[in-house]
mmCIF file of C-alpha atoms in Angstrom:
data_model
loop_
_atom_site.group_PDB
_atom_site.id
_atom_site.type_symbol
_atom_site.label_atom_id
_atom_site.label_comp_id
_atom_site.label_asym_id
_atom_site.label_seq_id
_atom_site.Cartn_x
_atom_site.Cartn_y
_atom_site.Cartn_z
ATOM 1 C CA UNK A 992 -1.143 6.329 15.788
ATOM 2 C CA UNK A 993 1.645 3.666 15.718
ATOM 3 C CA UNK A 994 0.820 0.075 17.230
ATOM 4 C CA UNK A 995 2.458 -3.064 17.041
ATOM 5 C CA UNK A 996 -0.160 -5.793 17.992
ATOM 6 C CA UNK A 997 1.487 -8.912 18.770
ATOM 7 C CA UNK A 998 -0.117 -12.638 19.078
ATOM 8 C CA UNK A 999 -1.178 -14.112 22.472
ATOM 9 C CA UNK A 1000 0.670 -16.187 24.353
ATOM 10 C CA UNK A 1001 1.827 -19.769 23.672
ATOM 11 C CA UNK A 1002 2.916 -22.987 25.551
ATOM 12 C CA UNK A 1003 4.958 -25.370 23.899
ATOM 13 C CA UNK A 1004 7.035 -28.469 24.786
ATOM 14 C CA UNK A 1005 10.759 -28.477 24.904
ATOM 15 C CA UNK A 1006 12.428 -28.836 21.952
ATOM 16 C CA UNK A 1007 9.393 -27.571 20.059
ATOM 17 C CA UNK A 1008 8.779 -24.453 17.655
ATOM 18 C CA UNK A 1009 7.010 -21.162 18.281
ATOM 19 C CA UNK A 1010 6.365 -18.144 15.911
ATOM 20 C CA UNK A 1011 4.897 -15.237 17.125
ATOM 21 C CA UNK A 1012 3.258 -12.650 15.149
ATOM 22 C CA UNK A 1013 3.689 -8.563 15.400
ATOM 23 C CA UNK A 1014 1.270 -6.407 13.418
ATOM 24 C CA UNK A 1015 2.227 -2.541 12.406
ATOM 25 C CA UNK A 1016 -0.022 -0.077 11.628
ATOM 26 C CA UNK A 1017 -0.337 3.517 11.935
ATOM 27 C CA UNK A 1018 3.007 4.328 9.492
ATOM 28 C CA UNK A 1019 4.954 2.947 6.076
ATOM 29 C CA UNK A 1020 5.736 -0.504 7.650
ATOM 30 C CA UNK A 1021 8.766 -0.783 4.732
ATOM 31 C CA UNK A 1022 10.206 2.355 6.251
ATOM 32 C CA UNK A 1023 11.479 0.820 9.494
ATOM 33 C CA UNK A 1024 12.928 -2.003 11.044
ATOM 34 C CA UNK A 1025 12.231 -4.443 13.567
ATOM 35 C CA UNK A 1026 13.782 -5.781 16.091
ATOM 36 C CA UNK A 1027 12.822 -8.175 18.910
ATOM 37 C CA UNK A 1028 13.546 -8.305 22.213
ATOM 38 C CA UNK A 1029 12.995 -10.809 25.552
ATOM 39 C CA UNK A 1030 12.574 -10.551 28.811
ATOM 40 C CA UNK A 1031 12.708 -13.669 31.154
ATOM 41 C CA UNK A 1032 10.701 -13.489 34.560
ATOM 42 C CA UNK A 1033 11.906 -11.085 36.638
ATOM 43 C CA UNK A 1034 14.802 -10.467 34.387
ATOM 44 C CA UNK A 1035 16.104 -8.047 32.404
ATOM 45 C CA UNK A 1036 15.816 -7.353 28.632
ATOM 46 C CA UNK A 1037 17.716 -9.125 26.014
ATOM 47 C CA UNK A 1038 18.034 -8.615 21.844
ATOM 48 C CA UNK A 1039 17.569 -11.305 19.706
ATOM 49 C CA UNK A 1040 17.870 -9.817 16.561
ATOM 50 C CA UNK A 1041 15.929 -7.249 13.669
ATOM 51 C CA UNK A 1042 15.086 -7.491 10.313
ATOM 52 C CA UNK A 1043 14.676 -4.569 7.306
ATOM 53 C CA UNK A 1044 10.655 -4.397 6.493
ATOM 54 C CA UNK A 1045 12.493 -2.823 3.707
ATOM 55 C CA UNK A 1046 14.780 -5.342 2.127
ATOM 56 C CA UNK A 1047 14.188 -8.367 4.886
ATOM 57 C CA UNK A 1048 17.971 -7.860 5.508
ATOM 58 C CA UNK A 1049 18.235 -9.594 9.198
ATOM 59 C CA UNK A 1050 21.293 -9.113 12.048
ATOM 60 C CA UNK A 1051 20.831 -11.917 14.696
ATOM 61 C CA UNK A 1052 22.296 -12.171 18.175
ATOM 62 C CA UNK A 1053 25.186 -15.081 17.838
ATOM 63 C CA UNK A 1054 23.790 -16.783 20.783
ATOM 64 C CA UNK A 1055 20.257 -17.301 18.686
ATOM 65 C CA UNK A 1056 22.349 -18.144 15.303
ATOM 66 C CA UNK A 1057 20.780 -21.424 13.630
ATOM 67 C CA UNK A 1058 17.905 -21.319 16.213
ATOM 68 C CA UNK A 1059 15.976 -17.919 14.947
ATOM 69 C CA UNK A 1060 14.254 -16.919 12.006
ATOM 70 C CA UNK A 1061 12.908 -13.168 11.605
ATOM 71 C CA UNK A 1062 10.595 -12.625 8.826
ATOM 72 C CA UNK A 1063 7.932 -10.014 7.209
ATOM 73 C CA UNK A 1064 4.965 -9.524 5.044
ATOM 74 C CA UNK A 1065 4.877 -6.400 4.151
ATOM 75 C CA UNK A 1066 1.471 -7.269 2.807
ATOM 76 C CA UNK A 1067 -0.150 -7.439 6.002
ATOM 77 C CA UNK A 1068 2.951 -5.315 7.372
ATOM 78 C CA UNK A 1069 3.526 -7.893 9.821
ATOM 79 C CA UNK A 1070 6.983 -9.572 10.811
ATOM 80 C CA UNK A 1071 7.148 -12.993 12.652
ATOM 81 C CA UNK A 1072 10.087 -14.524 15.147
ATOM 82 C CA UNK A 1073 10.573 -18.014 14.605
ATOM 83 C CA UNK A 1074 12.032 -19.760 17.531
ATOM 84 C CA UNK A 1075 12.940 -23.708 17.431
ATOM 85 C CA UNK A 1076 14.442 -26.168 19.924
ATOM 86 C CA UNK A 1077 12.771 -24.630 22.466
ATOM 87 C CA UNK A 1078 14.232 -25.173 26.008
ATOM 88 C CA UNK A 1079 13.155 -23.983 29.157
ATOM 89 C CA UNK A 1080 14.808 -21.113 30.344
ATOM 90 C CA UNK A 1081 13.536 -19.689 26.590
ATOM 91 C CA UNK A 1082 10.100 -19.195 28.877
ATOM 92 C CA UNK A 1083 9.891 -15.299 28.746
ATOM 93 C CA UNK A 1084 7.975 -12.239 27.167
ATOM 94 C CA UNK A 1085 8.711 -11.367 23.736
ATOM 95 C CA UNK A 1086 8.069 -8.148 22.170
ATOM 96 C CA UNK A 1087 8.703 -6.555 18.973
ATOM 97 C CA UNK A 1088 9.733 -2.820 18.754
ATOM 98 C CA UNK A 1089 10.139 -0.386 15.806
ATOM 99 C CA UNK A 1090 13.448 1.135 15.481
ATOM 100 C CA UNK A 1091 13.560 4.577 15.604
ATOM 101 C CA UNK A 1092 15.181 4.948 12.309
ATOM 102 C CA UNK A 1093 17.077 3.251 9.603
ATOM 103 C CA UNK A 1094 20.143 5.711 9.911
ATOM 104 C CA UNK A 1095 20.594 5.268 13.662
ATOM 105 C CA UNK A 1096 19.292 1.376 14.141
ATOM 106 C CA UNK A 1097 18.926 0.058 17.820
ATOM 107 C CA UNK A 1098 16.641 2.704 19.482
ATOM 108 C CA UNK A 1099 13.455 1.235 20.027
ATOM 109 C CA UNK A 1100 10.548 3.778 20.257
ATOM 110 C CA UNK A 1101 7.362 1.315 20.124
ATOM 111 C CA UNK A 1102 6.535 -1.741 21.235
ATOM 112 C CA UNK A 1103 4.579 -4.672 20.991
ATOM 113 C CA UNK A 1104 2.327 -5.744 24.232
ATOM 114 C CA UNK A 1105 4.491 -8.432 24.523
ATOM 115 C CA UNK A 1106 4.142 -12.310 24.185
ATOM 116 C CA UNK A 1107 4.445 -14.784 26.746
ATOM 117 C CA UNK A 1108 6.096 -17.700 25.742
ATOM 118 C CA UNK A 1109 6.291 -20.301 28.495
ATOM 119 C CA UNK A 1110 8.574 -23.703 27.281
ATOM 120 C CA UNK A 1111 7.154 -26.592 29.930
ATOM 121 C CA UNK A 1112 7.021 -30.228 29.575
ATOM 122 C CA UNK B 1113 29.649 -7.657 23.401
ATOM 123 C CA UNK B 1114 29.752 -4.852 24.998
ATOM 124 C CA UNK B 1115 28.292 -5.159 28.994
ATOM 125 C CA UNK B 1116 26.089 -2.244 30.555
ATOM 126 C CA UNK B 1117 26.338 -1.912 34.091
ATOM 127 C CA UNK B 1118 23.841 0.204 36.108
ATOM 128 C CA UNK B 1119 24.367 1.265 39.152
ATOM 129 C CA UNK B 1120 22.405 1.257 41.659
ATOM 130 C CA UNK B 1121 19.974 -2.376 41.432
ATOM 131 C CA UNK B 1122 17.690 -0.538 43.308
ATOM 132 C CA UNK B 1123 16.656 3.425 44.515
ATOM 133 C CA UNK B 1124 14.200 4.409 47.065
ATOM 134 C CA UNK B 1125 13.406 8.010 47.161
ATOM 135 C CA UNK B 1126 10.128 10.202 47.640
ATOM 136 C CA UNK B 1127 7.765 12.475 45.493
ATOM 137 C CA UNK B 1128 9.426 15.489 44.405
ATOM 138 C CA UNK B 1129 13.090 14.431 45.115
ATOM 139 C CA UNK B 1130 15.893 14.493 42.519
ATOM 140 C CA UNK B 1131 17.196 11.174 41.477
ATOM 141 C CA UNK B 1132 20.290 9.947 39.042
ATOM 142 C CA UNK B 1133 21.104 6.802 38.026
ATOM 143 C CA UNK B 1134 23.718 5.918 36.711
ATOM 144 C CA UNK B 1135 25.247 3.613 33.681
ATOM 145 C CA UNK B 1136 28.786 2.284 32.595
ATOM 146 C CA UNK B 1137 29.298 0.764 29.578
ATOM 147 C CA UNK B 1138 32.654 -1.534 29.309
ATOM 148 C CA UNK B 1139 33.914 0.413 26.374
ATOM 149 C CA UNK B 1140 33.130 3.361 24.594
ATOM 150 C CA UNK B 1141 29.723 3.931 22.548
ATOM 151 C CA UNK B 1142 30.398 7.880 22.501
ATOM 152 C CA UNK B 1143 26.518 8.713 22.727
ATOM 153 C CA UNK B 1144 25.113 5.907 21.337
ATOM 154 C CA UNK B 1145 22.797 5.150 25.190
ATOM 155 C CA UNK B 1146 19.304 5.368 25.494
ATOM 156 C CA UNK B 1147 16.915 4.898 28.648
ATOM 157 C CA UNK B 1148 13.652 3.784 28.865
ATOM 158 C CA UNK B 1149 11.113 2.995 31.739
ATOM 159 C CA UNK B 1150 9.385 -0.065 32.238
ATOM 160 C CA UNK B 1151 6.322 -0.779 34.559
ATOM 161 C CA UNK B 1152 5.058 -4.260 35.736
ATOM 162 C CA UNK B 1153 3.379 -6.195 32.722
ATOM 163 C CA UNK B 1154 4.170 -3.308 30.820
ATOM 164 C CA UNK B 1155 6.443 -2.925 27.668
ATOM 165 C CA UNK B 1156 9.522 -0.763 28.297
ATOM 166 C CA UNK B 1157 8.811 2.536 26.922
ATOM 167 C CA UNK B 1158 11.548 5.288 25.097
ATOM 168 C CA UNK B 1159 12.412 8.247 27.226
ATOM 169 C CA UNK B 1160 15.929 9.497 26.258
ATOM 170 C CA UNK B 1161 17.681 8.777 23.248
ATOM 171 C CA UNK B 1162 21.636 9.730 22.006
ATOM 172 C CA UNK B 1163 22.450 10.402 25.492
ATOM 173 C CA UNK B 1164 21.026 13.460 25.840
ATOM 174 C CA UNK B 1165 17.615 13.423 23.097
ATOM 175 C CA UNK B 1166 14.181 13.827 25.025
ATOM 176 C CA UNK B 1167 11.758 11.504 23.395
ATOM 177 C CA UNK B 1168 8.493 13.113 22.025
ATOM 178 C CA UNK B 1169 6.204 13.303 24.774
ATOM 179 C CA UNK B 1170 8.217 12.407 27.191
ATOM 180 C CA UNK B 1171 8.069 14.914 30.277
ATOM 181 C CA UNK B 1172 11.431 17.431 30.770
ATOM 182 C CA UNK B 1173 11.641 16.186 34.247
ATOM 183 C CA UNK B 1174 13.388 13.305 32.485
ATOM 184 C CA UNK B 1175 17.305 13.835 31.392
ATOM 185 C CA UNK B 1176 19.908 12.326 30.269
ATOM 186 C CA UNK B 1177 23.968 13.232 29.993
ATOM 187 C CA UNK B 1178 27.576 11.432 29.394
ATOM 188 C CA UNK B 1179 29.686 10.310 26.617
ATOM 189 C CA UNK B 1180 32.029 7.785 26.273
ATOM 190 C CA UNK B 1181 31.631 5.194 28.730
ATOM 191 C CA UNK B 1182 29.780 6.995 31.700
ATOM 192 C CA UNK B 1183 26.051 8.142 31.508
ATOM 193 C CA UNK B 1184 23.506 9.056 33.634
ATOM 194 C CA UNK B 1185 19.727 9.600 33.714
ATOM 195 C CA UNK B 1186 18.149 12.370 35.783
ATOM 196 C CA UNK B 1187 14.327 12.790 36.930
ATOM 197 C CA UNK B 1188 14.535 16.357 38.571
ATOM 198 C CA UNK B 1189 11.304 16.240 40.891
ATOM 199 C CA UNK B 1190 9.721 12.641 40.954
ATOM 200 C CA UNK B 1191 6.333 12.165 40.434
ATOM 201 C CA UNK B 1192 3.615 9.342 41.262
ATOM 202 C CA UNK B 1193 3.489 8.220 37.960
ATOM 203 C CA UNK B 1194 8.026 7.232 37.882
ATOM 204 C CA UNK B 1195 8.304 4.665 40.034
ATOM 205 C CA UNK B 1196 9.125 2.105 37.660
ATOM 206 C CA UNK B 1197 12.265 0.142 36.546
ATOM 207 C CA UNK B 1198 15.208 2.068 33.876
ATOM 208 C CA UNK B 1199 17.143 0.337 32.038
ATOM 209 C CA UNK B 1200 20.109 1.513 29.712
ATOM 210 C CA UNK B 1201 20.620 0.494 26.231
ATOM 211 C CA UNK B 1202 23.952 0.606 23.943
ATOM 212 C CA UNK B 1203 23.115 1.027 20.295
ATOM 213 C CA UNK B 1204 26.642 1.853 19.481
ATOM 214 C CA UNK B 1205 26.802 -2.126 17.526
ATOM 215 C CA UNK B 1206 24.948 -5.277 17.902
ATOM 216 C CA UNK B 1207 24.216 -7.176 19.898
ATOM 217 C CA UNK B 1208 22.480 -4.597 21.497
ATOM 218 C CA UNK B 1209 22.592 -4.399 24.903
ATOM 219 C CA UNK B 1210 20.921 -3.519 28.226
ATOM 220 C CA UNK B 1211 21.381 -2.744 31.681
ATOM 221 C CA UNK B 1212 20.250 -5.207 34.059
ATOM 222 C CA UNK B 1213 17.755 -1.942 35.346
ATOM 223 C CA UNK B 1214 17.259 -0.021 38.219
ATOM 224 C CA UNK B 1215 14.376 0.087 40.283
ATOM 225 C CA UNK B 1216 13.181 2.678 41.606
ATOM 226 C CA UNK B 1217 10.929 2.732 44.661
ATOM 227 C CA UNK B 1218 8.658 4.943 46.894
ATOM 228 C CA UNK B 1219 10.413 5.438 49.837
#
């Protein structure tokens, strides 16, 4: 069966770094893309971006421009989020979710557990 | 970008009722809406997809309609097990974006 298994949760300082980690398995990880997605506490839910496990082609959210990074191995079929210059209200749960397919991107039928990110000095 | 607005915040209603909410996007993404359901500490979970596409595995209780700019989602006879939060989705172009949800609770 299809799971995404994503990293635990991290606390880092502001203006800091985090990467967090989303494993596939259960299907051809090169055959899908990923995107990622946030949700603040109590908030609603917000794209950052997705990247190609085929080609590593990324589209990013202009608000994250310059301060994201989406990567994969398709060794481990795994794709990371980079994240730097951390600030506070960048404290929320991040999850990764496989698009549903190539040929009609942004429908997002699994997802990662989620990752708590909390951004406290 | 284009803004999804859901309407309403927030839905009480009872076992078995019929419930619709509802979902207005500021211009038009044809079909391009999906829904999913989301329950606390949970990930948000696929239910309709295209307007109008069930999701595999996803009970027929659960519907979705509209085109355009107006959509809605339908449960036709709650059950325990949907009291949750929907939100709305535009895939139509990036960024993608979501409704600020509904939630829906036991009355």
């Amino acid at each position: 069966q299809v799971q995404l298994v994503q990293s635990g949760g991290e606390v880092k300082k502001p203006g800091a770094s985090v990467r967090v980690s989303c494993k596939a398995s259960g299907y051809t990880f090169t055959n899908y893309d990923i995107s990622w997605v946030r949700q603040a506490p109590g908030q609603g839910l917000e794209w950052l971006g997705s990247i190609s496990a085929h080609n590593a082609n990324t589209k990013y959210a202009q608000r994250y421009q310059g301060r994201v990074t989406m990567t994969t191995d398709t060794s481990t079929a795994t794709a990371y989020l980079e994240l730097r210059r951390l600030r506070s209200d960048d404290t929320a749960v991040y999850y990764c979710a496989r698009d549903y397919t190539t040929t009609w991107p942004g429908i997002f039928d699994y997802w990662g557990q989620g990752t708590l990110v909390t951004v406290s000095s | 970008d284009i803004q999804m607005t859901q309407s309403p915040s927030s839905l009480s209603a009872s076992v078995g009722d019929r419930v619709t909410f509802t979902c207005r996007a500021s211009q038009s993404i044809t079909i391009y809406v999906n829904w999913y359901q989301q329950k606390p500490g949970k990930a948000p979970n696929l239910l309709i997809y295209g307007a109008t596409g069930l999701q595999s595995g996803v009970p027929s209780r659960f519907s979705g309609s509209g085109s355009g700019t107006d959509f809605s989602l339908t449960i036709s006879s709650l059950q325990p097990e949907d009291f949750a939060t929907y939100y709305c989705q535009q895939s139509y172009s990036t960024p993608y974006t979501f409704g600020q949800g509904t939630k829906l609770e036991i009355k």
